[in-house]
Every structure is written in structure tokens, then in C-alpha cells.
CSV table of C-alpha atoms in Angstrom, one decimal:
chain,number,residue,atom,x,y,z
A,1,MET,CA,-7.3,1.0,-34.3
A,2,LEU,CA,-5.0,-0.8,-31.9
A,3,LYS,CA,-1.4,-1.8,-32.7
A,4,LEU,CA,1.1,-3.5,-30.4
A,5,GLU,CA,4.8,-3.5,-31.3
A,6,GLY,CA,7.4,-5.6,-29.4
A,7,ILE,CA,5.6,-5.6,-26.0
A,8,HIS,CA,7.7,-6.9,-23.2
A,9,LYS,CA,6.6,-7.3,-19.6
A,10,ARG,CA,8.3,-9.0,-16.7
A,11,PHE,CA,7.3,-9.6,-13.1
A,12,GLY,CA,10.5,-9.9,-11.1
A,13,ASN,CA,12.6,-12.5,-12.8
A,14,LEU,CA,9.7,-13.9,-14.8
A,15,GLU,CA,9.4,-12.6,-18.3
A,16,VAL,CA,5.7,-12.9,-19.1
A,17,LEU,CA,5.6,-11.2,-22.4
A,18,ARG,CA,8.6,-11.5,-24.7
A,19,GLY,CA,8.0,-9.3,-27.7
A,20,VAL,CA,4.4,-9.4,-28.8
A,21,ASP,CA,3.2,-7.7,-32.0
A,22,LEU,CA,-0.5,-7.4,-32.8
A,23,ASP,CA,-2.7,-5.4,-35.2
A,24,VAL,CA,-6.4,-5.0,-34.5
A,25,ALA,CA,-8.5,-3.2,-37.1
A,26,LYS,CA,-11.6,-1.2,-36.3
A,27,GLY,CA,-14.6,-3.5,-35.8
A,28,GLU,CA,-12.4,-6.6,-35.7
A,29,VAL,CA,-12.8,-9.3,-33.1
A,30,VAL,CA,-9.5,-10.9,-32.2
A,31,CYS,CA,-9.6,-14.0,-30.0
A,32,VAL,CA,-6.5,-14.9,-28.0
A,33,LEU,CA,-6.0,-18.5,-27.1
A,34,GLY,CA,-3.3,-20.3,-25.2
A,35,PRO,CA,-2.4,-22.3,-22.1
A,36,SER,CA,-2.5,-20.7,-18.7
A,37,GLY,CA,0.6,-18.8,-18.0
A,38,SER,CA,1.1,-18.0,-21.7
A,39,GLY,CA,0.7,-14.2,-21.1
A,40,LYS,CA,-2.7,-13.7,-22.6
A,41,SER,CA,-4.2,-11.9,-19.6
A,42,THR,CA,-1.1,-9.9,-19.1
A,43,LEU,CA,-1.3,-8.8,-22.7
A,44,LEU,CA,-4.8,-7.5,-22.2
A,45,ARG,CA,-3.8,-5.7,-19.0
A,46,CYS,CA,-1.0,-4.1,-20.9
A,47,VAL,CA,-3.4,-2.7,-23.4
A,48,ASN,CA,-5.3,-0.6,-20.8
A,49,LEU,CA,-2.1,0.0,-18.8
A,50,LEU,CA,-3.2,-1.8,-15.7
A,51,GLU,CA,0.2,-3.4,-16.2
A,52,PRO,CA,2.3,-0.9,-18.2
A,53,PRO,CA,4.7,-2.7,-20.5
A,54,GLU,CA,8.4,-2.2,-19.9
A,55,GLN,CA,9.3,-2.2,-23.6
A,56,GLY,CA,7.5,-1.7,-26.8
A,57,GLU,CA,4.8,0.6,-28.1
A,58,ILE,CA,1.0,0.5,-28.1
A,59,PHE,CA,-0.8,2.7,-30.6
A,60,LEU,CA,-4.4,3.4,-29.9
A,61,GLU,CA,-6.2,5.4,-32.7
A,62,GLY,CA,-2.7,6.3,-33.9
A,63,HIS,CA,-1.5,7.7,-30.5
A,64,ASP,CA,1.4,6.1,-28.7
A,65,ILE,CA,0.1,5.4,-25.3
A,66,CYS,CA,3.3,4.0,-23.8
A,67,LYS,CA,5.2,7.3,-23.7
A,68,GLY,CA,4.9,8.1,-20.1
A,69,PRO,CA,3.4,5.4,-18.0
A,70,GLY,CA,6.8,4.2,-16.8
A,71,SER,CA,6.9,7.3,-14.5
A,72,GLY,CA,5.8,5.7,-11.3
A,73,THR,CA,2.2,4.6,-11.7
A,74,GLY,CA,1.5,6.8,-14.6
A,75,GLU,CA,-1.0,8.4,-12.2
A,76,SER,CA,-3.2,11.1,-13.8
A,77,SER,CA,-1.1,11.1,-16.9
A,78,TRP,CA,-2.7,12.1,-20.2
A,79,GLU,CA,-2.1,8.6,-21.6
A,80,LEU,CA,-4.0,7.0,-18.8
A,81,ASP,CA,-7.1,9.1,-19.2
A,82,PHE,CA,-6.9,8.7,-22.9
A,83,VAL,CA,-6.7,4.9,-22.7
A,84,ARG,CA,-9.1,4.2,-19.9
A,85,GLN,CA,-11.8,6.2,-21.5
A,86,ARG,CA,-11.4,4.4,-24.8
A,87,VAL,CA,-10.8,0.9,-23.7
A,88,GLY,CA,-13.4,-1.0,-21.7
A,89,MET,CA,-12.5,-4.2,-19.8
A,90,VAL,CA,-14.5,-7.1,-18.5
A,91,PHE,CA,-12.9,-9.4,-16.0
A,92,GLN,CA,-13.0,-13.1,-15.3
A,93,GLN,CA,-14.4,-12.5,-11.7
A,94,PHE,CA,-16.8,-9.7,-12.8
A,95,ASN,CA,-15.5,-7.3,-10.1
A,96,LEU,CA,-18.8,-5.6,-9.8
A,97,PHE,CA,-19.0,-3.1,-6.9
A,98,PRO,CA,-20.9,-5.1,-4.2
A,99,HIS,CA,-22.0,-2.0,-2.3
A,100,LYS,CA,-23.8,-0.5,-5.3
A,101,THR,CA,-27.0,-1.5,-7.1
A,102,VAL,CA,-26.8,-2.8,-10.6
A,103,LEU,CA,-27.8,0.6,-12.0
A,104,GLU,CA,-25.3,2.4,-9.8
A,105,ASN,CA,-22.6,0.0,-11.0
A,106,VAL,CA,-23.2,1.2,-14.5
A,107,THR,CA,-23.7,4.9,-13.8
A,108,MET,CA,-20.7,5.4,-11.4
A,109,ALA,CA,-17.9,5.9,-13.9
A,110,PRO,CA,-19.8,8.2,-16.4
A,111,GLU,CA,-21.0,10.2,-13.4
A,112,LYS,CA,-17.8,10.4,-11.4
A,113,VAL,CA,-15.2,10.4,-14.3
A,114,LEU,CA,-17.0,12.2,-17.1
A,115,ASP,CA,-19.1,14.5,-14.8
A,116,LYS,CA,-22.2,13.9,-16.9
A,117,PRO,CA,-25.6,14.9,-15.4
A,118,ARG,CA,-27.3,12.1,-13.5
A,119,SER,CA,-30.5,12.0,-15.5
A,120,GLU,CA,-28.6,11.5,-18.8
A,121,VAL,CA,-26.3,8.9,-17.3
A,122,GLN,CA,-29.2,7.0,-15.8
A,123,ALA,CA,-31.2,7.0,-19.0
A,124,LYS,CA,-28.2,5.6,-20.8
A,125,ALA,CA,-27.4,3.0,-18.2
A,126,THR,CA,-31.0,1.8,-18.2
A,127,ALA,CA,-30.9,1.4,-22.0
A,128,LEU,CA,-27.6,-0.5,-21.7
A,129,LEU,CA,-29.0,-2.9,-19.1
A,130,GLU,CA,-32.0,-3.4,-21.2
A,131,ARG,CA,-29.7,-4.3,-24.1
A,132,VAL,CA,-28.0,-7.0,-22.0
A,133,GLY,CA,-31.4,-8.3,-20.9
A,134,LEU,CA,-31.4,-7.0,-17.3
A,135,SER,CA,-33.9,-4.2,-17.2
A,136,ASP,CA,-35.7,-5.9,-14.3
A,137,LYS,CA,-32.6,-6.0,-12.1
A,138,LEU,CA,-31.8,-2.3,-11.9
A,139,ALA,CA,-32.4,-1.9,-8.2
A,140,GLN,CA,-30.8,-5.2,-7.1
A,141,TYR,CA,-27.4,-5.6,-5.6
A,142,PRO,CA,-24.9,-7.8,-7.5
A,143,GLU,CA,-25.0,-10.5,-4.8
A,144,ARG,CA,-28.6,-11.3,-5.8
A,145,LEU,CA,-27.6,-12.0,-9.4
A,146,SER,CA,-26.4,-15.2,-11.0
A,147,GLY,CA,-22.8,-15.2,-12.4
A,148,GLY,CA,-24.1,-14.8,-15.9
A,149,GLN,CA,-26.2,-11.9,-15.0
A,150,GLN,CA,-23.3,-10.3,-13.1
A,151,GLN,CA,-21.1,-10.6,-16.1
A,152,ARG,CA,-23.6,-9.0,-18.3
A,153,VAL,CA,-23.8,-6.1,-15.8
A,154,ALA,CA,-20.0,-5.9,-16.1
A,155,ILE,CA,-20.3,-5.6,-19.8
A,156,ALA,CA,-22.9,-2.9,-19.6
A,157,ARG,CA,-20.7,-1.1,-17.1
A,158,ALA,CA,-17.8,-1.1,-19.4
A,159,LEU,CA,-20.0,0.0,-22.4
A,160,ALA,CA,-21.3,3.0,-20.4
A,161,MET,CA,-18.0,4.8,-21.0
A,162,ASP,CA,-18.4,4.5,-24.8
A,163,PRO,CA,-15.2,2.5,-25.3
A,164,GLN,CA,-13.7,2.2,-28.8
A,165,VAL,CA,-12.2,-1.2,-27.9
A,166,MET,CA,-13.4,-3.8,-25.5
A,167,LEU,CA,-11.1,-6.3,-23.7
A,168,PHE,CA,-12.6,-9.5,-22.4
A,169,ASP,CA,-10.4,-11.5,-20.0
A,170,GLU,CA,-11.7,-15.1,-19.8
A,171,VAL,CA,-15.1,-13.7,-19.0
A,172,THR,CA,-16.9,-17.1,-19.0
A,173,SER,CA,-14.2,-19.1,-17.1
A,174,ALA,CA,-15.8,-18.5,-13.7
A,175,LEU,CA,-19.3,-19.3,-14.8
A,176,ASP,CA,-21.4,-22.4,-14.4
A,177,PRO,CA,-21.7,-24.1,-17.8
A,178,GLU,CA,-25.4,-23.3,-18.3
A,179,LEU,CA,-24.6,-19.6,-17.8
A,180,VAL,CA,-21.9,-19.3,-20.4
A,181,LYS,CA,-24.2,-19.0,-23.4
A,182,GLU,CA,-26.0,-15.8,-22.2
A,183,VAL,CA,-22.7,-14.0,-21.8
A,184,LEU,CA,-21.4,-15.2,-25.2
A,185,ASP,CA,-24.7,-14.2,-26.8
A,186,THR,CA,-24.2,-10.7,-25.4
A,187,MET,CA,-20.7,-10.6,-26.8
A,188,ARG,CA,-21.9,-11.9,-30.2
A,189,GLU,CA,-24.4,-9.1,-30.4
A,190,LEU,CA,-21.7,-6.6,-29.5
A,191,ALA,CA,-19.5,-8.0,-32.2
A,192,ALA,CA,-22.3,-7.9,-34.8
A,193,GLU,CA,-22.8,-4.2,-33.9
A,194,GLY,CA,-19.2,-3.5,-35.0
A,195,MET,CA,-17.4,-3.2,-31.6
A,196,THR,CA,-13.6,-3.8,-31.8
A,197,MET,CA,-12.9,-6.6,-29.4
A,198,LEU,CA,-9.9,-8.3,-28.0
A,199,VAL,CA,-11.1,-11.6,-26.4
A,200,VAL,CA,-9.0,-13.9,-24.2
A,201,THR,CA,-11.0,-17.1,-24.2
A,202,HIS,CA,-11.1,-20.9,-24.0
A,203,GLU,CA,-14.4,-21.0,-26.0
A,204,MET,CA,-13.2,-22.5,-29.3
A,205,GLU,CA,-16.7,-22.4,-30.8
A,206,PHE,CA,-17.0,-18.7,-30.0
A,207,ALA,CA,-13.6,-18.0,-31.5
A,208,LYS,CA,-14.4,-19.9,-34.7
A,209,GLU,CA,-17.8,-18.3,-35.1
A,210,VAL,CA,-17.2,-14.7,-34.0
A,211,GLY,CA,-13.5,-14.2,-34.4
A,212,ASP,CA,-12.0,-12.4,-37.4
A,213,GLN,CA,-8.6,-13.3,-36.2
A,214,VAL,CA,-7.3,-16.0,-33.8
A,215,VAL,CA,-4.1,-15.6,-32.0
A,216,PHE,CA,-2.4,-18.5,-30.3
A,217,MET,CA,0.1,-17.5,-27.5
A,218,ASP,CA,2.5,-19.6,-25.6
A,219,GLY,CA,5.5,-18.7,-23.4
A,220,GLY,CA,4.9,-15.0,-23.8
A,221,VAL,CA,5.0,-14.8,-27.6
A,222,ILE,CA,2.5,-15.2,-30.3
A,223,VAL,CA,3.1,-18.7,-31.8
A,224,GLU,CA,0.6,-18.5,-34.6
A,225,GLN,CA,-2.1,-16.2,-35.9
A,226,GLY,CA,-4.6,-16.0,-38.7
A,227,SER,CA,-8.2,-16.6,-39.6
A,228,PRO,CA,-10.1,-19.0,-37.2
A,229,ALA,CA,-10.3,-21.6,-40.0
A,230,ASP,CA,-6.5,-21.5,-40.5
A,231,VAL,CA,-5.4,-21.5,-36.8
A,232,LEU,CA,-8.1,-23.8,-35.4
A,233,ASP,CA,-8.7,-26.3,-38.2
A,234,SER,CA,-5.3,-26.5,-39.8
A,235,PRO,CA,-2.7,-25.2,-37.4
A,236,ARG,CA,0.9,-25.2,-38.7
A,237,GLU,CA,2.8,-25.0,-35.5
A,238,GLU,CA,3.4,-28.1,-33.3
A,239,ARG,CA,2.6,-26.2,-30.1
A,240,THR,CA,-0.8,-25.0,-31.5
A,241,LYS,CA,-1.7,-28.5,-32.6
A,242,LYS,CA,-0.8,-29.9,-29.2
A,243,PHE,CA,-2.8,-27.3,-27.3
A,244,LEU,CA,-5.9,-27.7,-29.6
A,245,GLY,CA,-5.6,-31.4,-29.3
A,246,LEU,CA,-5.7,-31.2,-25.6
A,247,VAL,CA,-8.6,-28.7,-25.5
A,248,LEU,CA,-10.7,-30.6,-28.0
A,249,GLU,CA,-10.1,-33.9,-26.5
A,250,ARG,CA,-12.2,-33.0,-23.4
B,1,MET,CA,-19.8,-7.3,54.1
B,2,SER,CA,-22.0,-4.3,55.0
B,3,GLN,CA,-18.7,-2.3,55.2
B,4,VAL,CA,-18.0,-3.2,51.6
B,5,ILE,CA,-21.5,-2.2,50.6
B,6,HIS,CA,-21.2,1.1,52.5
B,7,GLN,CA,-17.8,1.8,51.0
B,8,PHE,CA,-18.6,1.1,47.3
B,9,PHE,CA,-22.4,0.8,46.9
B,10,ASP,CA,-24.0,3.4,49.2
B,11,VAL,CA,-27.1,4.2,47.2
B,12,GLY,CA,-28.1,7.1,49.3
B,13,PHE,CA,-24.6,8.6,48.9
B,14,MET,CA,-24.7,8.0,45.2
B,15,LEU,CA,-28.0,9.9,44.9
B,16,GLU,CA,-26.6,12.7,47.0
B,17,HIS,CA,-23.7,13.2,44.6
B,18,PHE,CA,-25.5,12.1,41.4
B,19,GLY,CA,-25.6,15.6,39.9
B,20,ALA,CA,-21.8,16.2,40.4
B,21,VAL,CA,-20.8,12.8,39.0
B,22,LEU,CA,-23.2,13.1,36.1
B,23,GLU,CA,-21.6,16.5,35.3
B,24,GLY,CA,-18.2,14.9,35.2
B,25,PHE,CA,-19.5,12.1,33.0
B,26,TRP,CA,-21.1,14.6,30.7
B,27,LEU,CA,-17.6,16.1,30.2
B,28,THR,CA,-16.3,12.6,29.5
B,29,ILE,CA,-18.9,12.1,26.9
B,30,GLN,CA,-18.0,15.4,25.2
B,31,LEU,CA,-14.4,14.5,25.2
B,32,LEU,CA,-15.2,11.1,23.7
B,33,VAL,CA,-17.3,12.6,20.9
B,34,VAL,CA,-14.8,15.3,19.9
B,35,ALA,CA,-11.8,12.9,20.1
B,36,ALA,CA,-13.7,10.1,18.3
B,37,VAL,CA,-14.7,12.4,15.4
B,38,LEU,CA,-11.2,13.7,15.1
B,39,SER,CA,-9.5,10.3,15.4
B,40,LEU,CA,-11.8,8.8,12.8
B,41,ALA,CA,-11.0,11.5,10.4
B,42,TRP,CA,-7.2,11.6,11.1
B,43,GLY,CA,-7.0,7.9,11.0
B,44,LEU,CA,-8.7,7.7,7.6
B,45,LEU,CA,-6.3,10.4,6.3
B,46,LEU,CA,-3.3,8.4,7.6
B,47,ALA,CA,-4.6,5.2,6.1
B,48,LEU,CA,-5.2,6.8,2.7
B,49,LEU,CA,-1.7,8.4,2.8
B,50,ARG,CA,-0.3,5.0,3.6
B,51,GLN,CA,-2.0,3.5,0.5
B,52,LEU,CA,-0.8,6.1,-2.0
B,53,PRO,CA,0.7,4.2,-5.0
B,54,GLY,CA,4.0,4.5,-6.8
B,55,ARG,CA,7.6,5.4,-6.2
B,56,LYS,CA,6.7,9.1,-6.1
B,57,PHE,CA,4.8,8.7,-2.8
B,58,LEU,CA,7.4,6.5,-1.1
B,59,PRO,CA,8.5,9.3,1.3
B,60,VAL,CA,4.8,10.0,2.3
B,61,ARG,CA,4.2,6.3,3.0
B,62,PHE,CA,7.4,6.1,5.0
B,63,VAL,CA,6.6,9.0,7.2
B,64,THR,CA,3.0,7.8,7.7
B,65,ILE,CA,4.1,4.3,8.7
B,66,ALA,CA,6.7,5.8,11.1
B,67,TYR,CA,4.0,8.0,12.7
B,68,ILE,CA,1.7,5.1,13.2
B,69,ASP,CA,4.4,2.9,14.7
B,70,VAL,CA,5.7,5.6,17.0
B,71,PHE,CA,2.4,6.7,18.4
B,72,ARG,CA,1.1,3.2,18.9
B,73,ALA,CA,4.2,2.5,21.0
B,74,ILE,CA,4.1,5.6,23.2
B,75,PRO,CA,1.8,5.3,26.3
B,76,LEU,CA,-1.2,7.6,26.1
B,77,LEU,CA,-0.8,8.7,29.7
B,78,LEU,CA,2.8,9.9,29.0
B,79,LEU,CA,1.7,11.7,25.9
B,80,ILE,CA,-1.1,13.5,27.8
B,81,VAL,CA,1.3,14.7,30.4
B,82,LEU,CA,3.9,15.7,27.8
B,83,ILE,CA,1.5,17.8,25.9
B,84,ALA,CA,-0.2,19.4,28.9
B,85,THR,CA,3.1,20.4,30.5
B,86,GLY,CA,5.1,21.1,27.4
B,87,ILE,CA,2.9,23.1,25.1
B,88,PRO,CA,2.0,26.0,27.5
B,89,SER,CA,5.7,26.7,27.7
B,90,LEU,CA,6.2,27.3,24.0
B,91,THR,CA,5.8,31.0,24.1
B,92,PHE,CA,6.3,31.5,20.3
B,93,ILE,CA,2.8,30.0,19.9
B,94,PRO,CA,0.0,32.6,20.3
B,95,LYS,CA,-1.6,32.3,23.7
B,96,SER,CA,-5.1,31.4,22.4
B,97,ILE,CA,-3.6,28.3,20.8
B,98,ARG,CA,-1.0,27.5,23.4
B,99,ILE,CA,-3.6,27.6,26.2
B,100,PRO,CA,-6.8,26.9,24.3
B,101,GLU,CA,-10.1,27.6,26.0
B,102,TRP,CA,-12.3,27.1,22.9
B,103,PHE,CA,-16.1,26.6,23.2
B,104,GLY,CA,-16.0,27.3,26.9
B,105,LYS,CA,-13.9,24.1,27.6
B,106,PRO,CA,-10.8,24.4,29.8
B,107,ASP,CA,-7.3,23.9,28.3
B,108,PRO,CA,-6.9,20.3,29.7
B,109,PHE,CA,-9.9,19.3,27.6
B,110,TRP,CA,-8.1,20.4,24.5
B,111,TYR,CA,-4.7,18.9,25.5
B,112,GLY,CA,-6.5,15.7,26.2
B,113,THR,CA,-8.3,15.8,22.8
B,114,LEU,CA,-5.0,16.4,21.1
B,115,ALA,CA,-3.3,13.4,22.8
B,116,LEU,CA,-6.2,11.1,22.2
B,117,THR,CA,-6.4,12.1,18.6
B,118,ILE,CA,-2.7,11.6,18.0
B,119,THR,CA,-2.8,8.1,19.6
B,120,TYR,CA,-6.2,6.9,18.4
B,121,GLY,CA,-5.6,8.3,14.9
B,122,ALA,CA,-2.7,5.8,14.7
B,123,TYR,CA,-5.0,2.9,16.0
B,124,MET,CA,-7.8,3.9,13.6
B,125,ALA,CA,-5.4,4.1,10.7
B,126,GLU,CA,-4.6,0.4,11.3
B,127,VAL,CA,-8.2,-0.5,11.4
B,128,TYR,CA,-9.0,1.3,8.2
B,129,ARG,CA,-5.9,-0.3,6.6
B,130,ALA,CA,-7.2,-3.8,7.5
B,131,GLY,CA,-10.5,-2.9,5.8
B,132,ILE,CA,-8.8,-1.5,2.7
B,133,GLU,CA,-6.6,-4.5,2.4
B,134,ALA,CA,-9.6,-6.8,2.8
B,135,VAL,CA,-11.2,-5.3,-0.4
B,136,PRO,CA,-10.3,-7.6,-3.3
B,137,GLN,CA,-7.7,-6.3,-5.7
B,138,GLY,CA,-10.1,-6.7,-8.5
B,139,GLN,CA,-12.2,-3.8,-7.2
B,140,MET,CA,-9.4,-1.4,-7.6
B,141,GLU,CA,-8.6,-2.8,-11.1
B,142,ALA,CA,-12.3,-2.5,-12.2
B,143,ALA,CA,-12.5,1.1,-10.9
B,144,ARG,CA,-9.2,2.0,-12.7
B,145,SER,CA,-10.2,0.3,-15.9
B,146,LEU,CA,-13.3,2.4,-15.9
B,147,GLY,CA,-11.2,5.5,-16.0
B,148,MET,CA,-11.3,6.5,-12.3
B,149,ASN,CA,-8.0,7.8,-10.9
B,150,HIS,CA,-6.6,6.4,-7.6
B,151,ARG,CA,-8.4,9.1,-5.5
B,152,LYS,CA,-11.8,8.5,-7.1
B,153,ALA,CA,-11.4,4.8,-6.9
B,154,MET,CA,-10.6,5.0,-3.2
B,155,ARG,CA,-13.4,7.4,-2.5
B,156,HIS,CA,-16.2,5.7,-4.4
B,157,VAL,CA,-15.2,2.0,-4.5
B,158,ILE,CA,-12.6,1.0,-1.9
B,159,VAL,CA,-13.2,3.1,1.2
B,160,PRO,CA,-17.0,2.5,1.4
B,161,GLN,CA,-16.5,-1.2,1.2
B,162,ALA,CA,-13.5,-1.0,3.7
B,163,VAL,CA,-15.5,0.8,6.3
B,164,GLY,CA,-18.3,-1.7,6.1
B,165,LYS,CA,-15.8,-4.5,6.7
B,166,VAL,CA,-14.3,-3.0,9.8
B,167,PHE,CA,-17.3,-1.6,11.5
B,168,ALA,CA,-17.0,-3.9,14.5
B,169,PRO,CA,-13.3,-3.4,15.2
B,170,MET,CA,-13.9,0.3,14.8
B,171,LEU,CA,-16.6,0.2,17.5
B,172,ASN,CA,-14.1,-1.7,19.7
B,173,GLU,CA,-11.5,1.1,19.3
B,174,LEU,CA,-14.2,3.6,20.2
B,175,ILE,CA,-15.0,1.7,23.4
B,176,ALA,CA,-11.3,1.7,24.3
B,177,LEU,CA,-11.1,5.4,23.4
B,178,MET,CA,-14.0,6.1,25.8
B,179,LYS,CA,-12.3,4.4,28.7
B,180,ASP,CA,-9.0,6.1,27.9
B,181,THR,CA,-10.6,9.5,28.2
B,182,THR,CA,-10.3,9.0,32.0
B,183,LEU,CA,-6.6,9.3,31.7
B,184,VAL,CA,-7.1,13.0,31.1
B,185,SER,CA,-8.0,13.3,34.8
B,186,VAL,CA,-4.3,13.5,35.6
B,187,ILE,CA,-4.0,16.9,34.0
B,188,ALA,CA,-6.9,18.1,36.2
B,189,LEU,CA,-9.8,17.8,33.8
B,190,ASN,CA,-12.9,17.5,35.9
B,191,GLU,CA,-14.2,14.4,34.2
B,192,VAL,CA,-16.0,11.6,35.9
B,193,VAL,CA,-12.9,10.0,37.6
B,194,LEU,CA,-11.5,13.2,39.0
B,195,VAL,CA,-14.9,14.2,40.3
B,196,GLY,CA,-15.3,10.8,42.0
B,197,GLN,CA,-11.8,11.0,43.4
B,198,ASP,CA,-12.4,14.4,44.9
B,199,ILE,CA,-15.6,13.3,46.5
B,200,GLN,CA,-13.8,10.2,47.8
B,201,SER,CA,-11.0,12.2,49.4
B,202,GLU,CA,-13.5,14.5,51.1
B,203,THR,CA,-15.8,11.8,52.4
B,204,PHE,CA,-13.7,8.7,52.4
B,205,ASN,CA,-16.6,7.0,50.6
B,206,SER,CA,-15.8,5.4,47.1
B,207,SER,CA,-19.4,5.2,46.0
B,208,ALA,CA,-19.1,8.2,43.7
B,209,LEU,CA,-16.4,6.4,41.8
B,210,THR,CA,-18.6,3.3,41.6
B,211,LEU,CA,-21.4,5.5,40.3
B,212,GLY,CA,-19.0,6.7,37.6
B,213,ALA,CA,-18.2,3.1,36.7
B,214,LEU,CA,-21.9,2.3,36.4
B,215,MET,CA,-22.4,5.2,34.0
B,216,PHE,CA,-19.7,3.7,31.8
B,217,LEU,CA,-21.5,0.4,31.8
B,218,VAL,CA,-24.7,2.0,30.8
B,219,VAL,CA,-23.1,3.4,27.7
B,220,ILE,CA,-20.6,0.7,26.8
B,221,LEU,CA,-22.5,-2.5,27.4
B,222,PRO,CA,-25.0,-1.7,24.6
B,223,MET,CA,-22.1,-0.8,22.3
B,224,ALA,CA,-20.4,-4.1,23.1
B,225,ARG,CA,-23.6,-6.0,22.3
B,226,LEU,CA,-24.0,-4.1,19.1
B,227,THR,CA,-20.5,-4.9,18.1
B,228,ASP,CA,-21.1,-8.6,18.7
B,229,ARG,CA,-24.3,-8.5,16.6
B,230,LEU,CA,-22.5,-6.8,13.8
B,231,ILE,CA,-19.7,-9.4,13.8
B,232,ALA,CA,-22.3,-12.2,13.8
B,233,ARG,CA,-24.2,-10.6,10.9
B,234,ASN,CA,-21.0,-10.1,9.0
B,235,GLN,CA,-20.0,-13.7,9.4
B,236,GLY,CA,-23.4,-14.8,8.4
B,237,ARG,CA,-23.1,-12.9,5.2
B,238,ILE,CA,-19.7,-14.4,4.5
B,239,ALA,CA,-21.0,-17.9,5.2
B,240,ARG,CA,-23.9,-17.3,2.8
B,241,GLY,CA,-21.3,-16.4,0.2
B,242,SER,CA,-22.9,-13.0,-0.5
B,243,HIS,CA,-19.6,-11.2,-0.1
B,244,ILE,CA,-17.9,-11.4,-3.4
B,245,GLU,CA,-14.7,-12.7,-2.1
B,246,VAL,CA,-12.7,-14.1,-5.0
B,247,ALA,CA,-9.6,-16.1,-4.9
């Protein structure tokens, strides 16, 4: 489904990704752990070409999507349309459109990008918002919603484009503790329905329970990867042990 | 004291010339509306050109920035005179464009419109730019990750929010634009200042000019109050944390 080979990315003199390989099968949930600055978020942003990698290949459904994005911004290139319509992304800070209602947040992309008729788009958006438990908030503006509710709208918004892969970038990190569960529950349901997911997270329990694969990153490389039981319960690498020790100590 | 009142505030004199002054002010208003609409549109276009991403558009960005810098630096009065005296001499331009008398308005009206649009387009571009840059980066990323290209993201996500953020400074620019329309009097457009000045030089009474000033107050004071109210409302919203401003 998604295959990364030798991904390199630098910002100025700082090399953030130093050769990352990763294989994500269809329907698989891969959780990416690691200290801040380890390159996790950059890796996600490479996958949907928000930050085109400088070196390496990304294959999505067998297509190499890194062929052309180096040309300037990759603006309007075939790869970009191909990727962005197949890969949904949810951000740490939600990034809902504050000038649009909840329903409009979800309908905007299908309507403006895919040119689908409004009635069809609205019916689908309503169904998606019902699925994330927000059918009573359709006409509200995002500022009226709690962080957890906003994040669920963001998930529905990404799903409205019928993505094949969903990227989650620390989506519970900006939430109050009591709001984390509702977002994780939504993600659990999504995983159970067979969505392919790449999840950057600090939620160890979630990784253990939902992840098919856990990847530990540090210093721009993958240090260790495997089943959640292997990586989280009996890590081989010192760096992984140290990180998990620090996280679980809390 | 009574001399001052007679010279500047002769009510009877004002009433006598009210019709003529109002006619001049009406032309001022028309010039304001046309120049405002054109400057707002031209300024937005300049701001958007300035925001085009990537190496490919570097020359466009460079030219746009140069334009904005140059025309913010040139005095409007000089530009008005330059246009009104220069363009009529360019005989390779068809006469209907060189000496425009469109919609029954004399050619100074259109030279003035052009000069005001060139200058205020540059000012407006800076205001739009402040608004665009005040929209959090995450908005563009969210729009792009949903498959929108740069143009669609600008149109549906960034610009609507940007305009909301700069409504008050925009109104301030429009107030300045309105006052600057009076500069077009130097190329013999019969707007409110020139009308008042003509009356003054015939009668040696300045009250017609004072009347013109009062007409400006009637229009601009409510605009200034509105601007303040918008700023206060905006700050209230930010204070309540309803703007999703994310670090």
C-alpha cells in the first residue's frame, strides 16, 4: 500500500530524516513513537508531500510519488493530486477552518476539489459527522466546540475525501486529558473498519492495543520496529529502552 | 471674532452655495467609489501575486514587491500631475483612451482614478498581505492536505480569513483614500475643493470650503467610529480565545 525507501529530508543544515524505510500494508495500523525532534512528524509530512523528501522513493499503491515534486513546489503536478486525494491527514492543532461551519469544513474539499454536487457531498458529510458522534453540531462554528470535538471534525473532514491512507500527527497532544479518549475511540473504530493508518503518537496504550506495527524513531532514523509486544514490552535497542523508560515513568 | 465667523462659518453664505458645493462633493464621492473598488481589487491581485509559492514565481514576486515599494514611495500628487500631463501627449494611444471621457466624466476624473488606483493598490496590497500572513500556517497545510491547490486554498481558506482580520485597517485606508481624492483638484477636476476655492476667489469668503470640510466629516466620522468598533470587537474575540491562534 505505502512503501518508503531511503527517505532523506533536511531543513538547511539540519538533516531531519536520514534514510527511512517503511512498509505499510493495506489495512495496517503503524504507530510511530520517538522523542521530539526525532523526525516523526516530518516523516508524515513527507508522505503527503507537504514536505517533499530530497532523496528516496515513496510508493503509494505501487506508484512512485517522488518523481516530480522537486520541481519548485510540485504545484499542480500529477503526483500531488494523486497523493492528496488518497492520503488524509489530521493535525495536532486540528487546523479546522474557523470561518466555516462544522458541516462546511467537511464538505469544502469534496465540493471544491472533486466538483461533486452539493447535495451528495452534504449527505455524505452528515453521515461522517454522525459517525464521529457530532450530528448535533453541523451548523456550529469550530470555536464553539471542545478540542476533542474539533479533532473529530478534522477526522471526518479528512475522511470526506475517501482516503486510502490516513496520517495522524500527534492528534491528541493538544487535548485536555479528559478529551483524549473520545478521539482515540474514533481512531479505534476507524482501524477496526480496516483503514490503513500511520499514527505518530505518545499514547503507548493505544499503540499497544491498536497498532499492528510499532516503529521507534530517533535522530532521523528508525531505531527499532516490530509488533507492539516486541517493541514496547521487550525492546532490544538501548535508545528504545531509555525512551520507553522515561515515558512510562511518568 | 465675528470676522472669523464671517470668513469661515457664514451660514447664510453656505446655504447660498450649498448646491454647488454638494455637486462638487458628489463628484468626490463618485471618484472615491470608483477608485476604492479598483484599488481593493488591484491590491488583492498584487497581494496574491506576492504570495505565489516556489522558485518558478520568483520573478513575479520580485516585480510585485518592486511595484509596491516604488508606488508607496512616490507622492500621489506628483503621480496625478505626471499622468494628467503626460498621457495626453502619447499620440500612439487611441484618443478615446488617451483622453478618456467615459460615463460622462471628464478626463481629469479618469487620470485621478488611475493615479489613486496605482498608489492605493500598493497600500491595499500591504494591508491584504498583513491579513494573509496573520492566518496560521496550519490553515494552508490543512487545505493543501485535503487536495486543494494553492489557488483554491487561497480563495476558499486563506483570503476569506485574511480579509476578516484586516477589515479595520482597510477602512482606515479607505478614509485616507477619500481625503486624497481632493488632490485631483490640481488637474482641474471640479470636486469639492476646487468648487470651494473658485467660490472663495470670487467672493473672498472661505465658508464654501468650510462647508466642504463639514461634508467630509459627515461621511468620515461614522466610518472612523465603525473602524474603532470593529477593532474593539476583534480584540474582544481574541481575548476570549475564539480565534484559533495556535503557537
